[in-house]
Coordinates of N, CA and C in Angstrom, one line a residue:
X91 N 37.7 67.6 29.7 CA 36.3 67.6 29.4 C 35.5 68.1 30.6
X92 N 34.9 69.1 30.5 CA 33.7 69.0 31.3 C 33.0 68.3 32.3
X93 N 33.0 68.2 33.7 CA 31.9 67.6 33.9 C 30.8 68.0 34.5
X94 N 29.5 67.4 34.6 CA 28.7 68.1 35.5 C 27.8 67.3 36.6
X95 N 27.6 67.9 37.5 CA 27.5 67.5 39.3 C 25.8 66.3 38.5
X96 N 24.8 67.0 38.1 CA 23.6 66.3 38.4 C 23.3 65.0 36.9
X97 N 22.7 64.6 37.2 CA 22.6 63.0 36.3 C 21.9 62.9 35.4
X98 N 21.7 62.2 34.5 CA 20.5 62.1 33.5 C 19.4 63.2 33.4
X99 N 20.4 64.4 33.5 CA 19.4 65.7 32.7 C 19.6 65.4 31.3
X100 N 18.6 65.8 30.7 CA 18.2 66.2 29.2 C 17.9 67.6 28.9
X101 N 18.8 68.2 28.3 CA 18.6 69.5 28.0 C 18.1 70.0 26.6
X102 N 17.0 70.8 26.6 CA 15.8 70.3 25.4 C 15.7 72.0 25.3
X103 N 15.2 72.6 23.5 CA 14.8 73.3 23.0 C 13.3 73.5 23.6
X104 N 13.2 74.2 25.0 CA 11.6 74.3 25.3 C 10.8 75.3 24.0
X105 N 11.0 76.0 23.2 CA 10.0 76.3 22.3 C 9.8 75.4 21.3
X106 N 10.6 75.0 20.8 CA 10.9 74.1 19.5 C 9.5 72.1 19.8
X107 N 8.9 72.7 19.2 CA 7.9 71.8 19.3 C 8.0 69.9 19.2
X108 N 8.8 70.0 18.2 CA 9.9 68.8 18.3 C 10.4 68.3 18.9
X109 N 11.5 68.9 19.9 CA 12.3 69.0 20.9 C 11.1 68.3 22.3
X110 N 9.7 69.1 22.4 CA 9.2 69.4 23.6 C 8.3 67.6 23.2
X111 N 7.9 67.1 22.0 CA 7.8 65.8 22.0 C 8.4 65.1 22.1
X112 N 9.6 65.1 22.0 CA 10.9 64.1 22.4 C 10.7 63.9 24.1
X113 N 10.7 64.9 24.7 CA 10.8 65.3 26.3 C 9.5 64.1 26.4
X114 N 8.0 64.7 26.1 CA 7.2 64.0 26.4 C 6.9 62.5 25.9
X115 N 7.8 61.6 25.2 CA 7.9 60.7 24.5 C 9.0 59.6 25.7
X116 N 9.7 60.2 26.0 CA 11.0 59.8 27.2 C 10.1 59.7 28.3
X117 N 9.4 61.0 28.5 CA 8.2 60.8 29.8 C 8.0 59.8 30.3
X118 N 7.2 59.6 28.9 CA 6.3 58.6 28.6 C 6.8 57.2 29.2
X119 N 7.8 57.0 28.8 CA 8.5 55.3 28.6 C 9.2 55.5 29.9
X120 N 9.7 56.4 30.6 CA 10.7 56.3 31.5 C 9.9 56.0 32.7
X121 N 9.5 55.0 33.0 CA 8.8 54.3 33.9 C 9.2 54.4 35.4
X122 N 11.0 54.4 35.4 CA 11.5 54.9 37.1 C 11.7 56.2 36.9
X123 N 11.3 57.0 35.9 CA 11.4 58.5 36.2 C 12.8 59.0 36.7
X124 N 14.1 58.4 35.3 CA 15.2 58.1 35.7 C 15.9 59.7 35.3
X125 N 15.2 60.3 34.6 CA 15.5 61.6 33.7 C 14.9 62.4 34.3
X126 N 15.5 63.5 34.1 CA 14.7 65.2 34.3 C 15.0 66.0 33.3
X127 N 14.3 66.5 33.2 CA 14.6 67.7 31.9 C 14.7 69.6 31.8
X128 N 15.7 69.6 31.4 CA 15.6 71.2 31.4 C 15.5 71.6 30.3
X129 N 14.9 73.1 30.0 CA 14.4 73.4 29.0 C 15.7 74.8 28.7
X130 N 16.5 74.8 27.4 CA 17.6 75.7 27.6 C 17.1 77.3 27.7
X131 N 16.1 77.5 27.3 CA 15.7 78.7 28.0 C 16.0 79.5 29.5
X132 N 15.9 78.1 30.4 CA 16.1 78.3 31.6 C 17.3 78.8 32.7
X133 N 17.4 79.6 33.4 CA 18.8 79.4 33.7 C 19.4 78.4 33.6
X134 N 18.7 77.1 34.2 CA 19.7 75.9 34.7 C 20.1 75.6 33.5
X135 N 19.2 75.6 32.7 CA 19.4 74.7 31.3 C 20.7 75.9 30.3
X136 N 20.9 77.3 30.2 CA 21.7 77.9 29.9 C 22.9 77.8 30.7
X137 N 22.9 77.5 31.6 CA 24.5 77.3 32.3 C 24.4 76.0 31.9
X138 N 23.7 74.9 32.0 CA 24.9 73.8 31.4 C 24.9 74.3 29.9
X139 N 24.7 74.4 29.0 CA 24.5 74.2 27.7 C 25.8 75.3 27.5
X140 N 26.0 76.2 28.3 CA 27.4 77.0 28.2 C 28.5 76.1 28.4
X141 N 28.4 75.5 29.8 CA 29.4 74.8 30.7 C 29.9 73.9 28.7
X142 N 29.1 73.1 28.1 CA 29.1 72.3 27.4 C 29.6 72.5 25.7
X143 N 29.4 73.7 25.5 CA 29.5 74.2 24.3 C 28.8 74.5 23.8
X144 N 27.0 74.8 24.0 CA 26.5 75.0 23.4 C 25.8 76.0 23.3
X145 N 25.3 77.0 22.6 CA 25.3 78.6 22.3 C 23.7 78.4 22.4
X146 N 23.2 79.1 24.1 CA 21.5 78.9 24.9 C 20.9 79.5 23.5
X147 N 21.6 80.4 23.0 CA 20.5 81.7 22.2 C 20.0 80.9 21.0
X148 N 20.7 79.9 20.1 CA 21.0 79.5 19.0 C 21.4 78.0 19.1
X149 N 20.7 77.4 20.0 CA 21.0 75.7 20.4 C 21.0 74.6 19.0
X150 N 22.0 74.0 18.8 CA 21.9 73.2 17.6 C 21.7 71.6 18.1
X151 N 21.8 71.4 19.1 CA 21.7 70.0 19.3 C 20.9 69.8 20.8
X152 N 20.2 69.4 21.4 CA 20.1 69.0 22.3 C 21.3 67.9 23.2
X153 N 21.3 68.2 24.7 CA 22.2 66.8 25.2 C 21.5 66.6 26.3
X154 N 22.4 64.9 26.9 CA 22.1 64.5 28.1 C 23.4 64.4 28.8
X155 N 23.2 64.5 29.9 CA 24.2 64.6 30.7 C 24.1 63.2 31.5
X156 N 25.0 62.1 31.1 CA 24.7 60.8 31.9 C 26.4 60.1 32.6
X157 N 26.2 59.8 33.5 CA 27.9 59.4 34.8 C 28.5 60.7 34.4
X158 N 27.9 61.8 34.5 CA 28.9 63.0 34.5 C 29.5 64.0 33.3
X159 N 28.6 62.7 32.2 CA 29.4 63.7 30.5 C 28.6 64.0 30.1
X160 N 28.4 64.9 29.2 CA 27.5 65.4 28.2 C 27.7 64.4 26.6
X161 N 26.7 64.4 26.8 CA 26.3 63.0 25.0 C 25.5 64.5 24.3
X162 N 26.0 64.3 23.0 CA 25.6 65.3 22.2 C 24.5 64.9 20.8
X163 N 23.9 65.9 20.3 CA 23.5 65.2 18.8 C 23.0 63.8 18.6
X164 N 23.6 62.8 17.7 CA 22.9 61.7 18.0 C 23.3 60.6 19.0
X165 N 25.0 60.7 19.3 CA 25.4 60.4 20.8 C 24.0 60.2 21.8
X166 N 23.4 61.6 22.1 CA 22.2 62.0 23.1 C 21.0 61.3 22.6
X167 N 20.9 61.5 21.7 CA 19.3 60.6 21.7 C 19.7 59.4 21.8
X168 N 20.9 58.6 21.3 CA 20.9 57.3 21.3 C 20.9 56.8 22.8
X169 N 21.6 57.6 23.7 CA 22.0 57.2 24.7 C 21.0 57.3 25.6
X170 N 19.9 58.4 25.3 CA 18.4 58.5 26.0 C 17.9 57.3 25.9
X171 N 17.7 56.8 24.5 CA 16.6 55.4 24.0 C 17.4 54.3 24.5
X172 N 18.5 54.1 24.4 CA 18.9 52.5 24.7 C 19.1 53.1 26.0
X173 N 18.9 54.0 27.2 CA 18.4 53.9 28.5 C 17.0 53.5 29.1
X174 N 16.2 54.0 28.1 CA 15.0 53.3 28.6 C 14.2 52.2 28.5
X175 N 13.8 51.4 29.1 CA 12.7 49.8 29.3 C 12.5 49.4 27.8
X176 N 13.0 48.7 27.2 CA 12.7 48.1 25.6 C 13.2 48.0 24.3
X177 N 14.6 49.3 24.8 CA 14.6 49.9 23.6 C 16.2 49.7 23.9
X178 N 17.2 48.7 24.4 CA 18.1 48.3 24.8 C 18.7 48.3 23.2
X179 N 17.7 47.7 22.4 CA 18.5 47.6 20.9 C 19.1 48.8 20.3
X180 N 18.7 50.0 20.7 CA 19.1 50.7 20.3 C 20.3 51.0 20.5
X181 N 20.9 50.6 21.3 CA 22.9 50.3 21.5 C 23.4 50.0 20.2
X182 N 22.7 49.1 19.5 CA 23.5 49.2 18.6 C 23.6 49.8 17.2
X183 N 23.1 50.8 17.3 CA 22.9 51.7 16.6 C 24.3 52.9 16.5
X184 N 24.9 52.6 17.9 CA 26.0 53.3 18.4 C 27.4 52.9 17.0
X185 N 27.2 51.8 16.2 CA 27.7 50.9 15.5 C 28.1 51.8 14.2
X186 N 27.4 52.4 14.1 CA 27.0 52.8 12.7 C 28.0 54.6 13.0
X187 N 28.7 54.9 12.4 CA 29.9 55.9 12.4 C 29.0 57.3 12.7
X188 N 29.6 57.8 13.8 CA 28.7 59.5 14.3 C 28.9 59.8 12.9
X189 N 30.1 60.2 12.1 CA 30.2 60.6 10.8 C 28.7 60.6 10.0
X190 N 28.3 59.5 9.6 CA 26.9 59.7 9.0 C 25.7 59.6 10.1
X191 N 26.1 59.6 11.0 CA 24.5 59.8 12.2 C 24.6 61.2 12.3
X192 N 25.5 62.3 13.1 CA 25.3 63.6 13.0 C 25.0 64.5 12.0
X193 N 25.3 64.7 10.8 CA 24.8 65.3 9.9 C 23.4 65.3 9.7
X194 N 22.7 63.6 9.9 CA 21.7 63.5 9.6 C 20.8 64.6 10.9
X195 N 21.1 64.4 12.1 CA 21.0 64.7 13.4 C 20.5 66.2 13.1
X196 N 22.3 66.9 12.3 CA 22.0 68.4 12.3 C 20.9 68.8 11.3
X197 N 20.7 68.0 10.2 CA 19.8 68.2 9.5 C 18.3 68.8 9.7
X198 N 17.9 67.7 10.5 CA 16.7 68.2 11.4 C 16.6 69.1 12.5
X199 N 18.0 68.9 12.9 CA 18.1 69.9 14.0 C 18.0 71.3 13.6
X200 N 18.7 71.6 12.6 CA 18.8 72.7 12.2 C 17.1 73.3 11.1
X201 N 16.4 72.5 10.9 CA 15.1 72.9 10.7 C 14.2 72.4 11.7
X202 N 14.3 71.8 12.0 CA 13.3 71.8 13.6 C 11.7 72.3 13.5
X203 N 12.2 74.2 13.2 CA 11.2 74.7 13.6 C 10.8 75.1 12.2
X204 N 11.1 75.1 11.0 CA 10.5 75.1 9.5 C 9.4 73.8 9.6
X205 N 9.7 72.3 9.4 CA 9.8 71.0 9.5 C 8.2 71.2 10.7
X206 N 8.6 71.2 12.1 CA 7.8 71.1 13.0 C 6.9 72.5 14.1
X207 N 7.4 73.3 13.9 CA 6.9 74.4 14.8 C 7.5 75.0 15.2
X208 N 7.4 76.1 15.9 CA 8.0 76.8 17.1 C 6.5 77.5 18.0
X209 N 6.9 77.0 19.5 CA 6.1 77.6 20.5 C 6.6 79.1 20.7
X210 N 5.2 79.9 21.0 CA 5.6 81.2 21.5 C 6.9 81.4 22.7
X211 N 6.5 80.5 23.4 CA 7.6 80.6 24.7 C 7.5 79.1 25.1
X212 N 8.0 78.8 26.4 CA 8.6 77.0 26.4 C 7.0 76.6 27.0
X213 N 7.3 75.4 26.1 CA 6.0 74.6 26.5 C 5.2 74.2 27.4
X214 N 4.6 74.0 28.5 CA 3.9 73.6 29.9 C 3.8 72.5 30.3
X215 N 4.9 72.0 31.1 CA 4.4 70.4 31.1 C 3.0 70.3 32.1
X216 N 2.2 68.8 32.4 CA 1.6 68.4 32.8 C 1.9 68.1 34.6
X217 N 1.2 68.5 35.6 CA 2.2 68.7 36.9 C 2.7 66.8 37.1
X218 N 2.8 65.9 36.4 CA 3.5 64.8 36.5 C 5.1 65.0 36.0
X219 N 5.1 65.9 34.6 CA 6.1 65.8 34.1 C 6.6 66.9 35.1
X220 N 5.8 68.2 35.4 CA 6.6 69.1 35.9 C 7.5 68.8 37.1
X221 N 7.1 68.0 37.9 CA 8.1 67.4 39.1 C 9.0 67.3 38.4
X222 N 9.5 67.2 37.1 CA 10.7 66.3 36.6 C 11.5 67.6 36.0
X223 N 11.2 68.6 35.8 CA 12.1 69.9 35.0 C 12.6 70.8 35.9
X224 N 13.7 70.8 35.4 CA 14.6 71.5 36.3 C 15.0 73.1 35.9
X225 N 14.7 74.2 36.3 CA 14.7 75.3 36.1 C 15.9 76.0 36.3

């Protein structure tokens, strides 16, 4: 498996409007500013999302990259939310078989931008968030 050198990246659909509320929702709550985020548009964010399996042009899942592995699908969000201040319960949500969590995952993943939007090009963070995105 794969690893990769930097920590609790989140690697996010920067057009996909969805995607770019997720980013700012983790912001939000991540109180030690434990995350950064790349947008796969970016170089940084297309070499990992290669390194990882995942096709920059035609991204189906978002990941996080956390002690070195890539968490994928709903793996990745769960492992975002039960990292941040509150939301510890969401561990156990890990309980419940990837089998019926991913599908559900790809479901929306895969309309995203029918369902929620698409930005012209990746989104603009706010210069708080932008300290945190990694290009």
């Amino acid at each position: 498996m794969a690893r990769w050198p930097d920590d609790d990246v989140i690697l996010y659909d920067g057009v996909c409007i969805f995607c770019s509320r997720w980013v700012r929702f983790v912001a939000a709550r991540d109180k030690a500013k434990r995350f950064r985020f790349t947008p796969i548009q970016s170089e940084y964010g297309a070499k990992l999302a290669r390194t990882f399996g995942i096709d920059p042009d035609d991204p189906d899942t978002n990941a996080v990259i956390h002690g070195g592995e890539a968490f994928m699908k709903s793996d990745a969000a769960l492992t975002v939310l039960s990292l941040l201040p509150g939301w510890g319960w969401v561990r156990m949500l890990f309980a419940v078989p990837k089998l019926l969590r991913d599908p559900f995952y790809s479901l929306i993943a895969r309309n995203r931008y029918s369902i929620f939007g698409k930005y012209d090009s990746c989104f603009v963070p706010d210069a708080d968030l932008r300290a945190r995105v990694i290009e």
